[in-house]
């Protein structure tokens, strides 16, 4: 299997985050990526490849197919703005000014200082903290997008010759919580959404499925393509651009019903407008999620993708924070479950792009990722 990897993904390295009110070392660390890379390197099944530098359009144009220009500018400049504004240590927002939470034109933000605007684009408090510390966050997020796009391109090129094969984009920061104009849950740019848009817009692809097996609900990926977020009504312009009238992406997710991001991911969210019926959530109670329950549910999710007929590519948000010893998650999966997960995904028979998301138990992280990929490869 081809594995795409770029060392620039390591340059985002915040020292701390806030977890349950405590300052702790940042869990979504560069070490995670290095561990997975090292484990995969020891197997002859994986070939490492570098991201393509030379794209027919500016790399940013593929990112802007998913995210707003204002948001991307914000990510690019916020650290420098804050430094100019006197920030030397972490800043936490006092309130969340995010425009999805405000009535249109209710407040002219341009008069506020950068510190006052700290909550503007964030989903949760801990995210702000590491932007404040980091001048390389944007660089790493763009590098991840570049790796994912390269992997998607290779998959689209290859599958004509070698059908039903998988490709792995080994990236961080992860992406599935990031929305068009919102960061959260360690995510800044939505890598799977960027890949999906690329396949739809540049590779003549008619339909893709995103299967999200990270422990957390991928509110960002879901929102991009299928649903207004928490009652937010899209403008006609944003609807056409990004998701509302996009009937070509099926989003299917298995996740904890009772964990971050808390307010999205219920089974009743089925999509809206032309997208109705193209969103399927499988929320599981933490204490119920054993290997057998998880695999049974994954089979149901796979059946939905199977029954959708026309799907040309499968994109997998590959989180292994479902593992029983993950420090921030509560599922009960053992290491024996991961090859089974790979096998079930392979049974769909689609060209498959795996994209790295969460997973924080460092001792097993590499093995669990390798197990999914090897389980997939041995079954195709
Ligand atoms: C903060 C909890 C943050 C959880 C972030 C989830 C990251 C992840 N109290 N998403 O898939 O792995
Ligand atoms: Zn996760």
XYZ file of C-alpha atoms and ligand atoms in Angstrom:
393
model
C 0.000 0.000 0.000
C 1.176 3.508 -0.814
C 1.617 5.717 2.224
C 1.873 9.484 1.686
C 3.764 11.352 4.354
C 5.360 14.787 4.689
C 7.621 15.887 7.566
C 6.083 19.391 7.543
C 3.071 17.864 9.302
C 5.323 17.630 12.376
C 5.963 21.372 12.682
C 2.726 22.062 14.581
C 3.826 21.259 18.122
C 1.876 23.081 20.812
C 3.107 22.482 24.373
C -0.232 22.356 26.155
C -3.945 22.009 25.993
C -6.745 22.222 28.515
C -8.445 18.933 29.314
C -11.152 18.819 31.949
C -9.993 22.178 33.257
C -6.322 21.177 33.595
C -3.302 22.268 31.623
C -1.779 19.067 30.186
C 0.780 18.262 27.470
C -0.806 18.558 24.026
C -2.121 15.110 23.138
C -2.260 15.532 19.376
C 1.531 15.534 19.202
C 4.034 15.131 16.350
C 5.187 11.969 18.124
C 1.931 10.278 17.062
C 2.816 10.623 13.422
C 6.377 9.465 13.949
C 5.200 6.363 15.798
C 2.799 5.373 13.031
C 5.474 6.039 10.431
C 8.001 3.893 12.297
C 5.598 0.991 12.693
C 4.548 1.021 9.036
C 8.197 1.288 7.947
C 8.942 -2.067 9.538
C 6.474 -3.847 7.229
C 7.292 -4.553 3.591
C 3.604 -3.996 2.741
C 3.995 -0.218 2.818
C 5.791 2.065 0.375
C 6.414 5.653 1.544
C 5.931 8.513 -0.903
C 6.262 12.295 -0.630
C 3.590 14.904 -1.342
C 3.509 16.472 -4.795
C 4.809 20.055 -4.739
C 3.635 20.993 -8.189
C -0.139 21.262 -8.547
C -1.975 22.458 -11.682
C -3.663 25.116 -9.535
C -2.394 26.838 -6.440
C -2.652 24.400 -3.524
C -4.775 26.929 -1.658
C -7.438 26.816 -4.357
C -8.251 23.222 -3.377
C -8.488 24.266 0.261
C -10.740 27.195 -0.662
C -13.132 24.775 -2.347
C -14.020 23.749 1.213
C -13.082 26.595 3.575
C -13.904 30.297 3.414
C -11.229 32.788 2.460
C -11.762 34.752 5.687
C -11.187 31.644 7.780
C -8.054 30.588 5.910
C -6.688 34.135 6.248
C -7.474 34.029 9.936
C -5.500 30.798 10.417
C -2.635 32.251 8.427
C -2.377 35.526 10.297
C -3.797 35.072 13.800
C -0.533 34.193 15.478
C 1.297 37.230 14.115
C -1.669 39.455 14.971
C -1.620 38.232 18.503
C 2.097 38.744 18.866
C 1.651 42.332 17.665
C -1.150 42.681 20.199
C 1.192 41.694 23.006
C 0.381 38.030 23.476
C 3.258 36.131 24.975
C 1.521 33.245 26.635
C -1.668 31.338 26.002
C -4.844 33.272 25.442
C -8.247 31.803 26.143
C -11.381 33.392 24.802
C -13.732 34.773 27.365
C -16.694 34.392 25.049
C -17.303 32.751 21.697
C -17.993 35.290 19.003
C -18.216 32.738 16.235
C -20.386 34.037 13.424
C -22.466 30.852 13.440
C -23.516 31.884 16.936
C -24.319 35.502 16.140
C -27.150 37.176 14.313
C -25.929 38.605 11.005
C -24.317 42.041 11.326
C -25.006 42.189 15.053
C -21.525 43.385 15.916
C -18.745 45.058 13.995
C -15.779 42.886 14.934
C -13.254 44.934 13.040
C -13.169 47.444 15.887
C -12.143 44.799 18.417
C -8.550 43.901 19.231
C -7.199 40.445 18.271
C -7.317 39.381 21.912
C -10.946 40.378 22.187
C -11.607 38.313 19.074
C -9.985 35.172 20.475
C -13.164 33.080 20.343
C -14.122 34.071 16.862
C -13.376 30.905 14.922
C -13.183 28.228 17.594
C -15.462 25.402 18.596
C -13.971 24.829 22.030
C -11.619 26.542 24.419
C -8.558 24.319 24.156
C -8.113 24.999 20.457
C -7.325 28.671 20.911
C -4.534 27.874 23.254
C -2.235 26.278 20.784
C -2.791 28.783 18.029
C -1.565 31.329 20.531
C 1.619 29.364 21.013
C 2.211 28.385 17.465
C 3.411 30.131 14.372
C 3.586 26.853 12.410
C 0.021 25.644 12.802
C -1.076 26.877 9.403
C 2.024 25.482 7.709
C 1.359 22.003 9.113
C -2.347 22.128 8.234
C -1.541 23.077 4.627
C 1.088 20.323 4.489
C -1.556 17.816 5.589
C -3.889 19.029 2.837
C -1.054 18.633 0.328
C -0.370 15.049 1.445
C -4.062 14.113 1.311
C -4.497 15.662 -2.135
C -1.459 13.774 -3.421
C -2.828 10.514 -2.057
C -6.249 11.198 -3.604
C -4.636 11.953 -6.918
C -2.591 8.753 -6.832
C -5.670 6.732 -5.976
C -7.591 8.250 -8.885
C -4.657 7.630 -11.252
C -4.000 4.094 -10.055
C -7.406 2.597 -9.748
C -7.865 2.573 -13.500
C -4.943 0.170 -13.659
C -5.197 -1.611 -10.304
C -8.798 -1.635 -9.070
C -9.961 -1.718 -5.447
C -6.734 -0.742 -3.841
C -6.160 1.406 -0.806
C -3.924 4.434 -0.243
C -3.034 5.968 3.113
C -2.531 9.671 3.843
C -0.538 9.719 7.089
C -1.215 13.260 8.266
C -1.749 15.604 11.159
C -3.246 17.897 12.294
C -6.410 15.864 11.820
C -9.420 17.378 10.044
C -12.874 15.977 10.692
C -14.031 18.572 13.265
C -13.067 21.532 11.049
C -15.955 23.209 9.258
C -15.854 25.753 6.462
C -15.042 28.532 8.935
C -14.373 26.799 12.236
C -11.547 24.978 13.944
C -11.981 22.603 16.869
C -10.936 19.247 18.347
C -7.278 19.609 17.160
C -8.530 20.206 13.581
C -7.947 23.226 11.320
C -8.512 22.162 7.713
C -10.877 19.328 6.868
C -8.583 16.907 5.059
C -11.218 14.369 3.976
C -13.516 17.112 2.702
C -10.662 18.613 0.689
C -9.959 15.188 -0.838
C -13.656 14.595 -1.582
C -13.998 17.974 -3.285
C -10.888 17.302 -5.347
C -12.259 13.974 -6.610
C -15.625 15.535 -7.444
C -14.317 18.701 -9.066
C -11.121 17.592 -10.761
C -11.375 13.853 -11.366
C -14.799 13.551 -12.943
C -16.018 11.570 -9.985
C -19.806 11.424 -9.572
C -20.103 10.283 -5.982
C -17.959 9.502 -2.938
C -18.646 8.081 0.491
C -16.904 9.245 3.652
C -16.811 6.512 6.287
C -15.776 8.051 9.601
C -14.560 5.440 12.108
C -12.849 7.867 14.472
C -14.256 7.669 18.023
C -15.567 11.233 17.688
C -18.313 12.475 15.412
C -16.885 14.265 12.371
C -19.120 17.300 12.661
C -16.988 19.159 10.113
C -17.122 16.547 7.361
C -20.799 16.001 7.915
C -21.527 19.685 7.843
C -19.522 20.388 4.721
C -21.660 18.132 2.655
C -24.949 17.286 4.174
C -26.386 19.315 6.993
C -26.668 22.816 8.291
C -24.855 22.938 11.617
C -27.096 23.073 14.670
C -29.940 24.862 12.961
C -27.710 27.293 11.103
C -29.382 28.296 7.860
C -26.954 28.573 4.975
C -27.037 31.573 2.699
C -27.749 30.712 -0.920
C -24.164 31.441 -1.790
C -22.594 29.215 0.867
C -25.137 26.496 0.166
C -24.162 26.269 -3.462
C -20.483 26.478 -2.764
C -20.066 23.885 -0.170
C -22.700 21.463 0.880
C -26.393 22.059 0.804
C -26.951 21.358 -2.842
C -24.146 18.832 -3.015
C -25.881 15.499 -3.567
C -22.715 13.572 -4.275
C -21.232 12.814 -0.861
C -22.574 10.133 1.445
C -21.379 10.604 5.032
C -21.548 7.599 7.384
C -20.102 7.785 10.902
C -19.669 5.500 13.917
C -18.873 7.429 17.080
C -19.433 7.849 20.793
C -22.913 9.163 21.513
C -21.753 10.711 24.766
C -18.537 12.564 24.043
C -16.967 15.490 22.146
C -18.313 17.422 20.236
C -21.455 16.557 22.253
C -24.144 18.335 20.251
C -23.858 16.676 16.868
C -23.990 13.118 15.573
C -27.411 11.842 16.600
C -29.149 9.164 14.546
C -31.903 11.602 13.633
C -29.554 13.747 11.549
C -30.302 12.426 8.086
C -29.289 15.340 5.897
C -31.387 18.167 4.541
C -32.792 19.445 1.261
C -31.342 17.599 -1.708
C -28.983 15.912 0.740
C -31.701 14.254 2.768
C -30.933 10.581 3.304
C -27.220 10.936 2.599
C -26.138 11.318 6.211
C -26.078 8.309 8.527
C -24.897 8.486 12.110
C -24.326 5.438 14.294
C -23.880 6.799 17.804
C -22.766 4.150 20.310
C -22.800 4.378 24.083
C -19.215 4.161 25.333
C -19.810 1.200 27.629
C -21.525 -0.814 24.869
C -18.803 -0.497 22.266
C -17.089 -3.905 22.401
C -15.364 -5.509 19.399
C -18.472 -7.454 18.393
C -20.926 -4.595 18.810
C -18.574 -2.266 16.946
C -18.032 -4.666 14.033
C -21.759 -5.431 13.823
C -22.482 -1.716 13.611
C -19.715 -1.216 11.064
C -21.346 -3.928 8.942
C -24.598 -1.939 9.004
C -22.716 1.193 8.008
C -21.018 -0.736 5.212
C -24.395 -2.017 3.991
C -25.594 1.556 3.597
C -22.591 2.351 1.433
C -23.063 -0.902 -0.494
C -26.712 -0.119 -1.153
C -25.912 3.368 -2.438
C -24.785 1.814 -5.670
C -22.994 4.578 -7.491
C -20.194 5.350 -5.024
C -16.882 5.584 -6.921
C -14.453 6.236 -4.074
C -14.433 5.558 -0.396
C -12.658 7.972 1.944
C -12.073 6.648 5.451
C -11.534 8.998 8.394
C -9.224 6.585 10.174
C -9.122 7.246 13.905
C -7.998 4.521 16.283
C -9.050 6.404 19.413
C -11.704 3.660 19.661
C -9.023 1.542 21.385
C -9.896 0.557 24.973
C -6.869 2.229 26.538
C -7.099 5.519 24.679
C -6.501 8.239 27.288
C -9.383 10.530 26.256
C -11.921 8.052 24.896
C -14.227 5.378 26.327
C -14.834 2.585 23.800
C -13.782 -0.982 24.631
C -12.111 -2.159 21.413
C -9.199 -4.588 21.722
C -6.294 -4.841 19.300
C -7.948 -7.847 17.658
C -10.708 -5.596 16.313
C -8.536 -3.532 13.951
C -7.823 -6.189 11.285
C -11.555 -6.996 11.277
C -12.327 -3.308 10.660
C -9.933 -3.330 7.686
C -11.591 -6.461 6.327
C -15.093 -4.996 6.515
C -13.914 -1.856 4.709
C -12.268 -3.991 2.023
C -15.526 -5.882 1.491
C -16.975 -2.713 -0.041
C -14.687 -3.223 -3.008
C -14.028 0.484 -3.573
C -10.820 2.371 -4.275
C -10.196 3.593 -0.736
C -8.360 6.603 0.626
C -7.526 6.220 4.304
C -6.863 9.523 6.079
C -5.362 9.654 9.572
C -7.534 11.268 12.266
C -7.374 10.586 16.046
C -5.691 8.015 18.306
C -3.728 8.920 21.434
C -2.574 5.701 23.086
C 1.023 5.929 21.924
C 2.052 2.359 22.791
C -0.489 0.806 20.393
C -1.146 3.624 17.928
C 1.172 2.371 15.179
C 0.070 -1.248 15.496
C -3.621 -0.412 15.446
C -3.310 1.745 12.329
C -1.157 -0.920 10.635
C -3.719 -3.599 11.550
C -6.585 -1.774 9.835
C -4.505 -1.242 6.692
C -3.124 -4.795 6.620
C -6.572 -6.253 7.336
C -7.823 -4.251 4.352
C -4.964 -5.250 2.110
C -5.170 -8.949 2.915
C -8.882 -8.986 2.162
C -8.896 -7.217 -1.217
C -11.478 18.601 25.179
C -11.716 17.346 24.436
C -11.078 17.412 23.112
C -11.381 16.220 22.314
C -10.902 16.418 20.925
C -11.202 15.258 20.057
C -10.085 15.011 19.122
C -10.315 13.856 18.232
N -12.160 18.606 26.417
N -11.236 13.946 17.273
O -11.461 12.959 16.425
O -9.695 12.827 18.315
Zn -11.177 11.316 17.576
